[in-house]
XYZ file of C-alpha atoms in Angstrom:
81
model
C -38.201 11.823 -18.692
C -36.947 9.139 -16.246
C -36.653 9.204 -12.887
C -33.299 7.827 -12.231
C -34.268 6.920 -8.583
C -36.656 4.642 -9.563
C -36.042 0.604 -9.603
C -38.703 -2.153 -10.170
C -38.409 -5.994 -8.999
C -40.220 -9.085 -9.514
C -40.386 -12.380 -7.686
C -41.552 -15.891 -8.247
C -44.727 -15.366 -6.287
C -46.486 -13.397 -9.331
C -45.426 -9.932 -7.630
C -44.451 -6.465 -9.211
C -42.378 -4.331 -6.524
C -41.461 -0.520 -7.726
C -38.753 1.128 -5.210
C -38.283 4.414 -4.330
C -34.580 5.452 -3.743
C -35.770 9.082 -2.718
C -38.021 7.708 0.349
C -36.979 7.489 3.899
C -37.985 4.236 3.809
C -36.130 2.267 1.256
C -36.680 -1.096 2.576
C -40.452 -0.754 1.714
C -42.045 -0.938 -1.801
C -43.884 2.426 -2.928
C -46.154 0.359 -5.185
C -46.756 -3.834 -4.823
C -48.443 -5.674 -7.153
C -50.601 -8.860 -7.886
C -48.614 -9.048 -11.233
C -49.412 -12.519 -12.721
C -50.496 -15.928 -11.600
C -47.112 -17.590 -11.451
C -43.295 -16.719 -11.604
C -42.636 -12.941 -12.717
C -38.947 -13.443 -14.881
C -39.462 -10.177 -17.048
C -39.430 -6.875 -15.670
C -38.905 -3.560 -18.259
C -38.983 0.443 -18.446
C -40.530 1.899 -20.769
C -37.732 4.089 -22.584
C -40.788 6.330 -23.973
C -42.699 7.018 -20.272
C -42.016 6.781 -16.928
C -45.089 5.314 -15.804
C -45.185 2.132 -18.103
C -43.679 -1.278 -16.788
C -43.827 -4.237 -19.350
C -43.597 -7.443 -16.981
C -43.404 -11.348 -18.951
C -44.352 -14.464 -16.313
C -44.027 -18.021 -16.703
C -47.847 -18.051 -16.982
C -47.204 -17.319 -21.030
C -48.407 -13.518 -20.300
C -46.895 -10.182 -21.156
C -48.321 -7.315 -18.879
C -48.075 -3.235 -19.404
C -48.645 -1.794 -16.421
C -49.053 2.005 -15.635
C -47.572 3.230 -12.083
C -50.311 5.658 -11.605
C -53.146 2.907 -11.888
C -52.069 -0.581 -10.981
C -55.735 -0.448 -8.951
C -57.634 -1.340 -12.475
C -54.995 -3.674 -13.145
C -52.772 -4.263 -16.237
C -53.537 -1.528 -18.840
C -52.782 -4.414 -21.617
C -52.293 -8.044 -21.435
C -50.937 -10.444 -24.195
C -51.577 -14.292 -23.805
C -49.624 -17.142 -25.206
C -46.400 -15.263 -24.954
């Protein structure tokens, strides 16, 4: 199950934004991340579960992230990518 009101963006400063179409305030960021170390240029849904976010940076990572614990960081990191 998705949850259609969901979007996710990604900027050049190494940040993960998820937005919230459903708050009141939809010109702030329900979650924010410290995604990567350089330029975020990847940003995907999971087509399986909601809460997993694949982001790709210019760093040569590839990060899964889950939605309900960004705090512990990425749940999976590949290198060299």
């Amino acid at each position: 199950q998705h949850n259609d009101h969901m979007f996710g963006s990604v900027s050049d400063d190494g940040k993960l934004f998820l937005w919230d179409l459903n708050q009141p305030a939809r010109d702030k960021p329900v979650l924010k991340v410290d995604a990567h170390k350089d330029c975020v240029n990847s940003l995907a849904f999971s087509p399986f579960n909601e809460h997993l976010i694949l982001t790709a940076s210019k760093d040569k990572t590839v990060a899964l992230w889950d939605t309900r614990q960004t705090g512990k960081g990425p749940v999976h990191r590949l290198e060299g990518h």
